[in-house]
Structure formats: C-alpha cells, structure tokens
Amino acid sequence: MTTRRKKIYEGKAKILYEGPEPGTLIQYFKDDATAFNAQKKAVLEGKGVINNRISEFVMLKLGAVGIPTHFIKRMNLREQLIKEVEIIPLEVICRNIVAGGLATRLGLEEGTPLPRSIIEFCLKDDKLNDPMVTEEHITAFNWASTQEIDDIMAMTLRINDFLCGMFSAVGITLVDFKIEYGRVYDGEFARVILADEISPDSCRLWDSTTNEKLDKDRFRRDMGEIIESYTEVARRLGIMKEMPTVIRGGLH
Ligand code: C5P
C-alpha cells in the first residue's frame, strides 16, 4: 500500500481501515487462511482477490432484492468501501444440510438434509472459541434486542432462500453459511444491516452433482486445490472472467 491509512481493526482474514468519509471504512481481504480458531494457518495466494469479488457479487445481488448491506463499492482487487457499523457480536449460522460442527455436536451424518433450515447463534469471541448461545443469553447480556433478533432471523432466512436459488442455478448446493450483522444509526434509531463477507471462506458449497467441496473445508481437511475451488465458484457465478491469470500469478 502506498497510502498511509489508519488501521481500525485486523481480523484473521480481513483488515478494516478508516474510510474516505465519516461513516465509511475500507475492508481489505488478506490471503491468510485460518481454521480451528487460528490453530491452523496458511497463506493462500490470491484468496483475498477472489473473496473480495465473490463477496461484492453476493452483496450486490442481496442488495438488489432488498437486503440492506454494508457494501458500498469495490475499490480495487483487494478492497471494498463499506458502511461503518457497530458490529453485533454474533456469528449467525444458517444450515440446510448437516455438516461440520452440527455433525460433530449431534452425531449426525454429514450430507443429511435438514427437515428445515436451522439458524444458530455463536458469540463472536475467539478466546472462548465462539461458543453457541441462545436468544436468552443474547437478550440477557444485551448483545442484541428481541426485535433485532427477530429482524436478524427474518433476514437470514431471506438471504438463505435467495442464496440457495442463486447457487443452485450454477450447480452448487448451499450447505450452510455464517454471516454477521451490524447496526447503523439514524439519530437514536438503530437499523440492522448485513456486514462482513459472504465467500467460500464463510459458506459450505458443494457441487450439486458430485458433492465435491468447493469451500474452506478443503483447507480445514487438507484436501488441496483450495484456490482452484474458490475460482470455480467465481467462474460459475460468472465473475472474474476478465482476469483468469490473476490467481495463479498471485497478483497483489
Ligand atoms: O463449523 P460449523 O459447522 O459450525 O460452521 C458452519 C458454517 O459457518 C460453515 O459454512 C463455516 O464455514 C462457517 N463459519 C465461519 N466462521 C466461523 C465458524 C463457522 O465462517 N468462525
């Protein structure tokens, strides 16, 4: 980076910088990959570029169907301009098919379709390993109000419906995903909007025909061809057509 900007926050896969105007931030996508609460780490060259594009694409599509999001515009290969929000400290997980944590926790077979989509809440706290919490904890500790939980659940189900259709149209099954929400203030009045990112780092995406994994489980489970799979997701969504050599060339 040539310009000096104030770093607001650095997470495992992204950095937030001060934005050009009040109420805005710049979200920078790193190539760093972590799993199991950062016990496993790697640098996957080009990942940040792909996730920036996929998240832009998904946020724009969701915005177009009326989901309020933090996304304003993509600035370059690795950065997007976003609205500054007060992050609600919850990881909101939506599941359609048994996988990962749910399979382990309840002893269910991975790949089993769920009778209906299930939403889970986890507290965003790496030190505690993001423990699952209930609405009771969320309201008792004031992480979100009952109204905000209702809004978050309704929005998450709409996002799930839309994304299931969007991915299914390109031969991908949306198994589960994690999203985060934030508050924006209009005077005293707070509104909840979708924040963070939606990418193969935060979703389980399986090829609809072969069930091949096209997401971060390839990293978690040492399956290889991670960047190739993320690129395949982007290709199927019809994005990044203009720069097919970026990924292996490792453009920064
Ligand atoms: O591990 P688990 O099965 O609970 O993950 C459910 C979904 O949430 C997966 O798509 C996973 O990639 C995502 N997730 C995430 N960040 C976390 C935990 C889960 O993106 N810290």
PDB file of N, CA and C in Angstrom, residues 177-228:
ATOM      1  N   PHE A 177     -23.860 -21.532   5.967  1.00  0.00           N
ATOM      2  CA  PHE A 177     -23.048 -20.312   5.871  1.00  0.00           C
ATOM      3  C   PHE A 177     -23.112 -19.564   7.199  1.00  0.00           C
ATOM      4  N   LYS A 178     -22.144 -18.641   7.343  1.00  0.00           N
ATOM      5  CA  LYS A 178     -22.070 -17.793   8.536  1.00  0.00           C
ATOM      6  C   LYS A 178     -22.124 -16.341   8.078  1.00  0.00           C
ATOM      7  N   ILE A 179     -22.949 -15.555   8.730  1.00  0.00           N
ATOM      8  CA  ILE A 179     -22.977 -14.129   8.421  1.00  0.00           C
ATOM      9  C   ILE A 179     -22.921 -13.329   9.708  1.00  0.00           C
ATOM     10  N   GLU A 180     -22.632 -12.046   9.535  1.00  0.00           N
ATOM     11  CA  GLU A 180     -22.603 -11.140  10.687  1.00  0.00           C
ATOM     12  C   GLU A 180     -23.421  -9.906  10.350  1.00  0.00           C
ATOM     13  N   TYR A 181     -23.951  -9.314  11.386  1.00  0.00           N
ATOM     14  CA  TYR A 181     -24.767  -8.113  11.214  1.00  0.00           C
ATOM     15  C   TYR A 181     -24.193  -6.968  12.028  1.00  0.00           C
ATOM     16  N   GLY A 182     -24.556  -5.745  11.615  1.00  0.00           N
ATOM     17  CA  GLY A 182     -24.135  -4.574  12.367  1.00  0.00           C
ATOM     18  C   GLY A 182     -25.257  -3.554  12.426  1.00  0.00           C
ATOM     19  N   ARG A 183     -25.100  -2.602  13.356  1.00  0.00           N
ATOM     20  CA  ARG A 183     -26.110  -1.535  13.481  1.00  0.00           C
ATOM     21  C   ARG A 183     -25.611  -0.273  12.807  1.00  0.00           C
ATOM     22  N   VAL A 184     -26.520   0.401  12.103  1.00  0.00           N
ATOM     23  CA  VAL A 184     -26.242   1.770  11.650  1.00  0.00           C
ATOM     24  C   VAL A 184     -27.283   2.660  12.316  1.00  0.00           C
ATOM     25  N   TYR A 185     -26.840   3.828  12.690  1.00  0.00           N
ATOM     26  CA  TYR A 185     -27.720   4.730  13.442  1.00  0.00           C
ATOM     27  C   TYR A 185     -28.228   5.864  12.574  1.00  0.00           C
ATOM     28  N   ASP A 186     -29.532   6.120  12.749  1.00  0.00           N
ATOM     29  CA  ASP A 186     -30.166   7.275  12.123  1.00  0.00           C
ATOM     30  C   ASP A 186     -30.696   8.073  13.315  1.00  0.00           C
ATOM     31  N   GLY A 187     -29.848   8.954  13.842  1.00  0.00           N
ATOM     32  CA  GLY A 187     -30.194   9.601  15.112  1.00  0.00           C
ATOM     33  C   GLY A 187     -30.199   8.553  16.213  1.00  0.00           C
ATOM     34  N   GLU A 188     -31.277   8.472  16.936  1.00  0.00           N
ATOM     35  CA  GLU A 188     -31.413   7.498  18.018  1.00  0.00           C
ATOM     36  C   GLU A 188     -31.771   6.117  17.486  1.00  0.00           C
ATOM     37  N   PHE A 189     -32.320   6.093  16.257  1.00  0.00           N
ATOM     38  CA  PHE A 189     -32.884   4.871  15.708  1.00  0.00           C
ATOM     39  C   PHE A 189     -31.802   3.980  15.094  1.00  0.00           C
ATOM     40  N   ALA A 190     -31.711   2.714  15.558  1.00  0.00           N
ATOM     41  CA  ALA A 190     -30.717   1.791  15.019  1.00  0.00           C
ATOM     42  C   ALA A 190     -31.374   0.817  14.049  1.00  0.00           C
ATOM     43  N   ARG A 191     -30.678   0.562  12.944  1.00  0.00           N
ATOM     44  CA  ARG A 191     -31.148  -0.401  11.960  1.00  0.00           C
ATOM     45  C   ARG A 191     -30.101  -1.500  11.843  1.00  0.00           C
ATOM     46  N   VAL A 192     -30.536  -2.737  11.611  1.00  0.00           N
ATOM     47  CA  VAL A 192     -29.584  -3.839  11.471  1.00  0.00           C
ATOM     48  C   VAL A 192     -29.345  -4.101   9.979  1.00  0.00           C
ATOM     49  N   ILE A 193     -28.066  -4.144   9.604  1.00  0.00           N
ATOM     50  CA  ILE A 193     -27.746  -4.450   8.208  1.00  0.00           C
ATOM     51  C   ILE A 193     -26.710  -5.578   8.138  1.00  0.00           C
ATOM     52  N   LEU A 194     -26.663  -6.239   6.993  1.00  0.00           N
ATOM     53  CA  LEU A 194     -25.703  -7.332   6.788  1.00  0.00           C
ATOM     54  C   LEU A 194     -24.297  -6.753   6.653  1.00  0.00           C
ATOM     55  N   ALA A 195     -23.330  -7.365   7.355  1.00  0.00           N
ATOM     56  CA  ALA A 195     -21.955  -6.843   7.324  1.00  0.00           C
ATOM     57  C   ALA A 195     -20.982  -7.958   6.928  1.00  0.00           C
ATOM     58  N   ASP A 196     -19.696  -7.747   7.192  1.00  0.00           N
ATOM     59  CA  ASP A 196     -18.656  -8.766   6.993  1.00  0.00           C
ATOM     60  C   ASP A 196     -18.538  -9.203   5.532  1.00  0.00           C
ATOM     61  N   GLU A 197     -18.559 -10.499   5.273  1.00  0.00           N
ATOM     62  CA  GLU A 197     -18.376 -11.010   3.911  1.00  0.00           C
ATOM     63  C   GLU A 197     -19.223 -12.256   3.715  1.00  0.00           C
ATOM     64  N   ILE A 198     -19.471 -12.575   2.459  1.00  0.00           N
ATOM     65  CA  ILE A 198     -20.052 -13.887   2.124  1.00  0.00           C
ATOM     66  C   ILE A 198     -19.166 -14.453   1.022  1.00  0.00           C
ATOM     67  N   SER A 199     -18.466 -15.535   1.326  1.00  0.00           N
ATOM     68  CA  SER A 199     -17.484 -16.085   0.382  1.00  0.00           C
ATOM     69  C   SER A 199     -17.295 -17.569   0.685  1.00  0.00           C
ATOM     70  N   PRO A 200     -16.488 -18.274  -0.122  1.00  0.00           N
ATOM     71  CA  PRO A 200     -16.247 -19.691   0.200  1.00  0.00           C
ATOM     72  C   PRO A 200     -15.515 -19.890   1.528  1.00  0.00           C
ATOM     73  N   ASP A 201     -14.997 -18.801   2.134  1.00  0.00           N
ATOM     74  CA  ASP A 201     -14.429 -18.910   3.487  1.00  0.00           C
ATOM     75  C   ASP A 201     -15.533 -19.072   4.528  1.00  0.00           C
ATOM     76  N   SER A 202     -16.717 -18.551   4.229  1.00  0.00           N
ATOM     77  CA  SER A 202     -17.766 -18.492   5.254  1.00  0.00           C
ATOM     78  C   SER A 202     -19.001 -19.325   4.884  1.00  0.00           C
ATOM     79  N   CYS A 203     -18.924 -20.049   3.766  1.00  0.00           N
ATOM     80  CA  CYS A 203     -20.050 -20.899   3.339  1.00  0.00           C
ATOM     81  C   CYS A 203     -19.543 -22.317   3.102  1.00  0.00           C
ATOM     82  N   ARG A 204     -20.420 -23.294   3.222  1.00  0.00           N
ATOM     83  CA  ARG A 204     -20.109 -24.620   2.670  1.00  0.00           C
ATOM     84  C   ARG A 204     -20.841 -24.735   1.346  1.00  0.00           C
ATOM     85  N   LEU A 205     -20.069 -24.981   0.307  1.00  0.00           N
ATOM     86  CA  LEU A 205     -20.611 -25.032  -1.056  1.00  0.00           C
ATOM     87  C   LEU A 205     -20.193 -26.355  -1.686  1.00  0.00           C
ATOM     88  N   TRP A 206     -21.170 -27.158  -2.068  1.00  0.00           N
ATOM     89  CA  TRP A 206     -20.855 -28.460  -2.667  1.00  0.00           C
ATOM     90  C   TRP A 206     -21.343 -28.491  -4.114  1.00  0.00           C
ATOM     91  N   ASP A 207     -20.554 -29.116  -4.973  1.00  0.00           N
ATOM     92  CA  ASP A 207     -21.021 -29.320  -6.342  1.00  0.00           C
ATOM     93  C   ASP A 207     -22.303 -30.146  -6.270  1.00  0.00           C
ATOM     94  N   SER A 208     -23.364 -29.673  -6.958  1.00  0.00           N
ATOM     95  CA  SER A 208     -24.675 -30.321  -6.815  1.00  0.00           C
ATOM     96  C   SER A 208     -24.691 -31.742  -7.358  1.00  0.00           C
ATOM     97  N   THR A 209     -23.819 -32.043  -8.319  1.00  0.00           N
ATOM     98  CA  THR A 209     -23.833 -33.373  -8.911  1.00  0.00           C
ATOM     99  C   THR A 209     -22.924 -34.333  -8.158  1.00  0.00           C
ATOM    100  N   THR A 210     -21.700 -33.873  -7.844  1.00  0.00           N
ATOM    101  CA  THR A 210     -20.710 -34.793  -7.274  1.00  0.00           C
ATOM    102  C   THR A 210     -20.554 -34.638  -5.757  1.00  0.00           C
ATOM    103  N   ASN A 211     -21.141 -33.572  -5.182  1.00  0.00           N
ATOM    104  CA  ASN A 211     -20.950 -33.218  -3.762  1.00  0.00           C
ATOM    105  C   ASN A 211     -19.510 -32.823  -3.440  1.00  0.00           C
ATOM    106  N   GLU A 212     -18.707 -32.583  -4.477  1.00  0.00           N
ATOM    107  CA  GLU A 212     -17.329 -32.125  -4.248  1.00  0.00           C
ATOM    108  C   GLU A 212     -17.352 -30.802  -3.487  1.00  0.00           C
ATOM    109  N   LYS A 213     -16.462 -30.657  -2.513  1.00  0.00           N
ATOM    110  CA  LYS A 213     -16.435 -29.435  -1.704  1.00  0.00           C
ATOM    111  C   LYS A 213     -15.704 -28.322  -2.445  1.00  0.00           C
ATOM    112  N   LEU A 214     -16.332 -27.147  -2.454  1.00  0.00           N
ATOM    113  CA  LEU A 214     -15.748 -26.003  -3.166  1.00  0.00           C
ATOM    114  C   LEU A 214     -15.518 -24.845  -2.192  1.00  0.00           C
ATOM    115  N   ASP A 215     -15.148 -25.147  -0.970  1.00  0.00           N
ATOM    116  CA  ASP A 215     -15.110 -24.127   0.086  1.00  0.00           C
ATOM    117  C   ASP A 215     -13.958 -24.386   1.056  1.00  0.00           C
ATOM    118  N   LYS A 216     -13.978 -23.666   2.161  1.00  0.00           N
ATOM    119  CA  LYS A 216     -12.864 -23.707   3.119  1.00  0.00           C
ATOM    120  C   LYS A 216     -12.651 -25.068   3.766  1.00  0.00           C
ATOM    121  N   ASP A 217     -13.614 -25.968   3.712  1.00  0.00           N
ATOM    122  CA  ASP A 217     -13.382 -27.318   4.225  1.00  0.00           C
ATOM    123  C   ASP A 217     -12.191 -27.975   3.509  1.00  0.00           C
ATOM    124  N   ARG A 218     -11.899 -27.558   2.283  1.00  0.00           N
ATOM    125  CA  ARG A 218     -10.742 -28.119   1.568  1.00  0.00           C
ATOM    126  C   ARG A 218      -9.454 -27.773   2.317  1.00  0.00           C
ATOM    127  N   PHE A 219      -9.447 -26.578   2.918  1.00  0.00           N
ATOM    128  CA  PHE A 219      -8.299 -26.164   3.736  1.00  0.00           C
ATOM    129  C   PHE A 219      -8.341 -26.870   5.088  1.00  0.00           C
ATOM    130  N   ARG A 220      -9.523 -26.821   5.741  1.00  0.00           N
ATOM    131  CA  ARG A 220      -9.641 -27.446   7.071  1.00  0.00           C
ATOM    132  C   ARG A 220      -9.247 -28.918   7.023  1.00  0.00           C
ATOM    133  N   ARG A 221      -9.624 -29.589   5.923  1.00  0.00           N
ATOM    134  CA  ARG A 221      -9.433 -31.046   5.851  1.00  0.00           C
ATOM    135  C   ARG A 221      -8.259 -31.453   4.968  1.00  0.00           C
ATOM    136  N   ASP A 222      -7.367 -30.500   4.668  1.00  0.00           N
ATOM    137  CA  ASP A 222      -6.162 -30.770   3.861  1.00  0.00           C
ATOM    138  C   ASP A 222      -6.474 -31.457   2.538  1.00  0.00           C
ATOM    139  N   MET A 223      -7.487 -30.952   1.831  1.00  0.00           N
ATOM    140  CA  MET A 223      -7.889 -31.609   0.587  1.00  0.00           C
ATOM    141  C   MET A 223      -7.194 -31.023  -0.640  1.00  0.00           C
ATOM    142  N   GLY A 224      -6.479 -29.896  -0.459  1.00  0.00           N
ATOM    143  CA  GLY A 224      -5.778 -29.277  -1.597  1.00  0.00           C
ATOM    144  C   GLY A 224      -6.721 -28.555  -2.552  1.00  0.00           C
ATOM    145  N   GLU A 225      -6.144 -28.007  -3.600  1.00  0.00           N
ATOM    146  CA  GLU A 225      -6.902 -27.313  -4.666  1.00  0.00           C
ATOM    147  C   GLU A 225      -7.918 -26.319  -4.106  1.00  0.00           C
ATOM    148  N   ILE A 226      -7.464 -25.548  -3.122  1.00  0.00           N
ATOM    149  CA  ILE A 226      -8.359 -24.601  -2.470  1.00  0.00           C
ATOM    150  C   ILE A 226      -8.661 -23.428  -3.397  1.00  0.00           C
ATOM    151  N   ILE A 227      -7.580 -22.803  -3.885  1.00  0.00           N
ATOM    152  CA  ILE A 227      -7.767 -21.637  -4.758  1.00  0.00           C
ATOM    153  C   ILE A 227      -8.514 -22.038  -6.027  1.00  0.00           C
ATOM    154  N   GLU A 228      -8.188 -23.223  -6.539  1.00  0.00           N
ATOM    155  CA  GLU A 228      -8.876 -23.704  -7.749  1.00  0.00           C
ATOM    156  C   GLU A 228     -10.384 -23.818  -7.489  1.00  0.00           C
TER     157      GLU A 228
END
